[in-house]
Amino acid sequence: MKNLIIKENSFPFVIFYTLFAIGINYCGSILAETIVFPLYLDSVLSISVVALCGYIPGVICALGSNVLLSIFTQSTYLFSICHVMTVTFAWLVFNFHNKKTDKSYTLDCFLWAGFWAAISNGIVGNMIADLVFAGNTGRPSANIVIQGIYGAVPNLTFANNFGGMLENIADKTLSACLSYGLYKLVLYIRKRKSS
């Protein structure tokens, strides 16, 4: 089904959807910081870009989102590694699915993509936060969770790593579900147009 989906995509759709996802990723991160929501929301649609448009547009979405965040927020370009890992794991999961069946992607595919992205982002993101920011990312929303864990277990390294992992799991689960919803919406619209 992935090859069929990519063949159905026109170049303008791929460009539009990738730019749309970059904008939503950026706005999600800004919203999370503004309302001090304890998730990152900086890659909420990245998985859907891979599902609908392919790996290269997914990487462009990942890098574009992080470049905007690095310019306009206190993020760093180093977190581009995490964004690229998110789309890479999505691509690997979708390719594994394609080898087993030619049916459209299921919610399970999106959740597995989100799970592997959460684990990889949790490990690498925590290393970046520890090495570059000394455990303080400058994001109040991220620091709230760490402060809560630190209150229960007064070990900053543990609180930072455990909190980062919990936030990534919740963040990527939400991202996977939102991406799946948009993926299904695009498939539904295409089906309606073709009938």
mmCIF file with all atom_site columns, N, CA and C in Angstrom, residues 25-42 68-70 72-76 137-142 144:
data_model
loop_
_atom_site.group_PDB
_atom_site.id
_atom_site.type_symbol
_atom_site.label_atom_id
_atom_site.label_alt_id
_atom_site.label_comp_id
_atom_site.label_asym_id
_atom_site.label_entity_id
_atom_site.label_seq_id
_atom_site.pdbx_PDB_ins_code
_atom_site.Cartn_x
_atom_site.Cartn_y
_atom_site.Cartn_z
_atom_site.occupancy
_atom_site.B_iso_or_equiv
_atom_site.pdbx_formal_charge
_atom_site.auth_seq_id
_atom_site.auth_comp_id
_atom_site.auth_asym_id
_atom_site.auth_atom_id
_atom_site.pdbx_PDB_model_num
ATOM 1  N N  . ASN A 1 25  ? 4.154  20.979 13.745 1.00 0.00 ? 25  ASN A N  1
ATOM 2  C CA . ASN A 1 25  ? 5.188  20.597 14.714 1.00 0.00 ? 25  ASN A CA 1
ATOM 3  C C  . ASN A 1 25  ? 5.707  21.827 15.462 1.00 0.00 ? 25  ASN A C  1
ATOM 4  N N  . TYR A 1 26  ? 5.973  22.880 14.721 1.00 0.00 ? 26  TYR A N  1
ATOM 5  C CA . TYR A 1 26  ? 6.471  24.116 15.338 1.00 0.00 ? 26  TYR A CA 1
ATOM 6  C C  . TYR A 1 26  ? 5.424  24.709 16.284 1.00 0.00 ? 26  TYR A C  1
ATOM 7  N N  . CYS A 1 27  ? 4.196  24.824 15.801 1.00 0.00 ? 27  CYS A N  1
ATOM 8  C CA . CYS A 1 27  ? 3.124  25.398 16.630 1.00 0.00 ? 27  CYS A CA 1
ATOM 9  C C  . CYS A 1 27  ? 2.851  24.539 17.861 1.00 0.00 ? 27  CYS A C  1
ATOM 10 N N  . GLY A 1 28  ? 2.927  23.215 17.702 1.00 0.00 ? 28  GLY A N  1
ATOM 11 C CA . GLY A 1 28  ? 2.727  22.330 18.850 1.00 0.00 ? 28  GLY A CA 1
ATOM 12 C C  . GLY A 1 28  ? 3.760  22.569 19.930 1.00 0.00 ? 28  GLY A C  1
ATOM 13 N N  . SER A 1 29  ? 5.005  22.726 19.530 1.00 0.00 ? 29  SER A N  1
ATOM 14 C CA . SER A 1 29  ? 6.068  22.979 20.499 1.00 0.00 ? 29  SER A CA 1
ATOM 15 C C  . SER A 1 29  ? 5.890  24.329 21.181 1.00 0.00 ? 29  SER A C  1
ATOM 16 N N  . ILE A 1 30  ? 5.542  25.346 20.404 1.00 0.00 ? 30  ILE A N  1
ATOM 17 C CA . ILE A 1 30  ? 5.316  26.679 20.974 1.00 0.00 ? 30  ILE A CA 1
ATOM 18 C C  . ILE A 1 30  ? 4.130  26.636 21.947 1.00 0.00 ? 30  ILE A C  1
ATOM 19 N N  . LEU A 1 31  ? 3.063  25.939 21.569 1.00 0.00 ? 31  LEU A N  1
ATOM 20 C CA . LEU A 1 31  ? 1.899  25.818 22.444 1.00 0.00 ? 31  LEU A CA 1
ATOM 21 C C  . LEU A 1 31  ? 2.275  25.122 23.751 1.00 0.00 ? 31  LEU A C  1
ATOM 22 N N  . ALA A 1 32  ? 3.034  24.035 23.653 1.00 0.00 ? 32  ALA A N  1
ATOM 23 C CA . ALA A 1 32  ? 3.441  23.311 24.862 1.00 0.00 ? 32  ALA A CA 1
ATOM 24 C C  . ALA A 1 32  ? 4.264  24.191 25.786 1.00 0.00 ? 32  ALA A C  1
ATOM 25 N N  . GLU A 1 33  ? 5.139  25.008 25.206 1.00 0.00 ? 33  GLU A N  1
ATOM 26 C CA . GLU A 1 33  ? 5.937  25.923 26.032 1.00 0.00 ? 33  GLU A CA 1
ATOM 27 C C  . GLU A 1 33  ? 5.082  27.032 26.624 1.00 0.00 ? 33  GLU A C  1
ATOM 28 N N  . THR A 1 34  ? 4.154  27.555 25.845 1.00 0.00 ? 34  THR A N  1
ATOM 29 C CA . THR A 1 34  ? 3.338  28.683 26.286 1.00 0.00 ? 34  THR A CA 1
ATOM 30 C C  . THR A 1 34  ? 2.428  28.306 27.452 1.00 0.00 ? 34  THR A C  1
ATOM 31 N N  . ILE A 1 35  ? 1.770  27.142 27.345 1.00 0.00 ? 35  ILE A N  1
ATOM 32 C CA . ILE A 1 35  ? 0.844  26.742 28.409 1.00 0.00 ? 35  ILE A CA 1
ATOM 33 C C  . ILE A 1 35  ? 1.521  25.837 29.441 1.00 0.00 ? 35  ILE A C  1
ATOM 34 N N  . VAL A 1 36  ? 2.827  25.648 29.302 1.00 0.00 ? 36  VAL A N  1
ATOM 35 C CA . VAL A 1 36  ? 3.638  24.807 30.191 1.00 0.00 ? 36  VAL A CA 1
ATOM 36 C C  . VAL A 1 36  ? 3.020  23.410 30.285 1.00 0.00 ? 36  VAL A C  1
ATOM 37 N N  . PHE A 1 37  ? 2.784  22.830 29.117 1.00 0.00 ? 37  PHE A N  1
ATOM 38 C CA . PHE A 1 37  ? 2.256  21.464 28.991 1.00 0.00 ? 37  PHE A CA 1
ATOM 39 C C  . PHE A 1 37  ? 3.434  20.502 29.016 1.00 0.00 ? 37  PHE A C  1
ATOM 40 N N  . PRO A 1 38  ? 3.401  19.458 29.838 1.00 0.00 ? 38  PRO A N  1
ATOM 41 C CA . PRO A 1 38  ? 4.595  18.629 30.023 1.00 0.00 ? 38  PRO A CA 1
ATOM 42 C C  . PRO A 1 38  ? 4.882  17.621 28.905 1.00 0.00 ? 38  PRO A C  1
ATOM 43 N N  . LEU A 1 39  ? 4.688  18.018 27.650 1.00 0.00 ? 39  LEU A N  1
ATOM 44 C CA . LEU A 1 39  ? 5.102  17.220 26.503 1.00 0.00 ? 39  LEU A CA 1
ATOM 45 C C  . LEU A 1 39  ? 5.830  18.138 25.538 1.00 0.00 ? 39  LEU A C  1
ATOM 46 N N  . TYR A 1 40  ? 6.554  17.547 24.598 1.00 0.00 ? 40  TYR A N  1
ATOM 47 C CA . TYR A 1 40  ? 7.333  18.351 23.657 1.00 0.00 ? 40  TYR A CA 1
ATOM 48 C C  . TYR A 1 40  ? 6.473  18.854 22.504 1.00 0.00 ? 40  TYR A C  1
ATOM 49 N N  . LEU A 1 41  ? 5.643  17.981 21.939 1.00 0.00 ? 41  LEU A N  1
ATOM 50 C CA . LEU A 1 41  ? 4.757  18.294 20.814 1.00 0.00 ? 41  LEU A CA 1
ATOM 51 C C  . LEU A 1 41  ? 5.498  18.898 19.625 1.00 0.00 ? 41  LEU A C  1
ATOM 52 N N  . ASP A 1 42  ? 6.769  18.557 19.463 1.00 0.00 ? 42  ASP A N  1
ATOM 53 C CA . ASP A 1 42  ? 7.576  19.127 18.381 1.00 0.00 ? 42  ASP A CA 1
ATOM 54 C C  . ASP A 1 42  ? 7.691  18.206 17.171 1.00 0.00 ? 42  ASP A C  1
ATOM 55 N N  . LEU A 1 68  ? 13.470 25.498 12.679 1.00 0.00 ? 68  LEU A N  1
ATOM 56 C CA . LEU A 1 68  ? 12.595 26.577 13.150 1.00 0.00 ? 68  LEU A CA 1
ATOM 57 C C  . LEU A 1 68  ? 12.653 26.709 14.671 1.00 0.00 ? 68  LEU A C  1
ATOM 58 N N  . LEU A 1 69  ? 12.598 25.585 15.359 1.00 0.00 ? 69  LEU A N  1
ATOM 59 C CA . LEU A 1 69  ? 12.641 25.624 16.822 1.00 0.00 ? 69  LEU A CA 1
ATOM 60 C C  . LEU A 1 69  ? 13.988 26.140 17.323 1.00 0.00 ? 69  LEU A C  1
ATOM 61 N N  . SER A 1 70  ? 15.053 25.792 16.642 1.00 0.00 ? 70  SER A N  1
ATOM 62 C CA . SER A 1 70  ? 16.382 26.257 17.052 1.00 0.00 ? 70  SER A CA 1
ATOM 63 C C  . SER A 1 70  ? 16.541 27.764 16.840 1.00 0.00 ? 70  SER A C  1
ATOM 64 N N  . PHE A 1 72  ? 13.906 30.061 16.714 1.00 0.00 ? 72  PHE A N  1
ATOM 65 C CA . PHE A 1 72  ? 12.930 30.875 17.439 1.00 0.00 ? 72  PHE A CA 1
ATOM 66 C C  . PHE A 1 72  ? 12.681 30.476 18.894 1.00 0.00 ? 72  PHE A C  1
ATOM 67 N N  . THR A 1 73  ? 13.285 29.394 19.363 1.00 0.00 ? 73  THR A N  1
ATOM 68 C CA . THR A 1 73  ? 13.117 28.992 20.767 1.00 0.00 ? 73  THR A CA 1
ATOM 69 C C  . THR A 1 73  ? 14.487 28.683 21.354 1.00 0.00 ? 73  THR A C  1
ATOM 70 N N  . GLN A 1 74  ? 14.494 28.148 22.560 1.00 0.00 ? 74  GLN A N  1
ATOM 71 C CA . GLN A 1 74  ? 15.753 27.814 23.223 1.00 0.00 ? 74  GLN A CA 1
ATOM 72 C C  . GLN A 1 74  ? 16.229 26.407 22.895 1.00 0.00 ? 74  GLN A C  1
ATOM 73 N N  . SER A 1 75  ? 15.692 25.818 21.848 1.00 0.00 ? 75  SER A N  1
ATOM 74 C CA . SER A 1 75  ? 16.117 24.483 21.438 1.00 0.00 ? 75  SER A CA 1
ATOM 75 C C  . SER A 1 75  ? 17.503 24.574 20.797 1.00 0.00 ? 75  SER A C  1
ATOM 76 N N  . THR A 1 76  ? 18.070 23.427 20.478 1.00 0.00 ? 76  THR A N  1
ATOM 77 C CA . THR A 1 76  ? 19.375 23.390 19.830 1.00 0.00 ? 76  THR A CA 1
ATOM 78 C C  . THR A 1 76  ? 19.311 22.494 18.601 1.00 0.00 ? 76  THR A C  1
ATOM 79 N N  . THR A 1 137 ? 16.848 21.817 30.393 1.00 0.00 ? 137 THR A N  1
ATOM 80 C CA . THR A 1 137 ? 16.662 22.112 28.972 1.00 0.00 ? 137 THR A CA 1
ATOM 81 C C  . THR A 1 137 ? 16.211 23.535 28.709 1.00 0.00 ? 137 THR A C  1
ATOM 82 N N  . GLY A 1 138 ? 15.842 24.268 29.725 1.00 0.00 ? 138 GLY A N  1
ATOM 83 C CA . GLY A 1 138 ? 15.327 25.609 29.509 1.00 0.00 ? 138 GLY A CA 1
ATOM 84 C C  . GLY A 1 138 ? 13.862 25.612 29.126 1.00 0.00 ? 138 GLY A C  1
ATOM 85 N N  . ARG A 1 139 ? 13.242 24.444 29.094 1.00 0.00 ? 139 ARG A N  1
ATOM 86 C CA . ARG A 1 139 ? 11.813 24.315 28.781 1.00 0.00 ? 139 ARG A CA 1
ATOM 87 C C  . ARG A 1 139 ? 11.063 24.064 30.079 1.00 0.00 ? 139 ARG A C  1
ATOM 88 N N  . PRO A 1 140 ? 10.283 25.020 30.547 1.00 0.00 ? 140 PRO A N  1
ATOM 89 C CA . PRO A 1 140 ? 9.543  24.822 31.794 1.00 0.00 ? 140 PRO A CA 1
ATOM 90 C C  . PRO A 1 140 ? 8.677  23.568 31.777 1.00 0.00 ? 140 PRO A C  1
ATOM 91 N N  . SER A 1 141 ? 8.086  23.257 30.614 1.00 0.00 ? 141 SER A N  1
ATOM 92 C CA . SER A 1 141 ? 7.209  22.088 30.538 1.00 0.00 ? 141 SER A CA 1
ATOM 93 C C  . SER A 1 141 ? 7.976  20.797 30.804 1.00 0.00 ? 141 SER A C  1
ATOM 94 N N  . ALA A 1 142 ? 9.210  20.709 30.325 1.00 0.00 ? 142 ALA A N  1
ATOM 95 C CA . ALA A 1 142 ? 10.019 19.518 30.577 1.00 0.00 ? 142 ALA A CA 1
ATOM 96 C C  . ALA A 1 142 ? 10.520 19.496 32.015 1.00 0.00 ? 142 ALA A C  1
ATOM 97 N N  . ILE A 1 144 ? 9.100  20.630 34.705 1.00 0.00 ? 144 ILE A N  1
ATOM 98 C CA . ILE A 1 144 ? 8.061  20.327 35.693 1.00 0.00 ? 144 ILE A CA 1
ATOM 99 C C  . ILE A 1 144 ? 8.081  18.845 36.045 1.00 0.00 ? 144 ILE A C  1
#
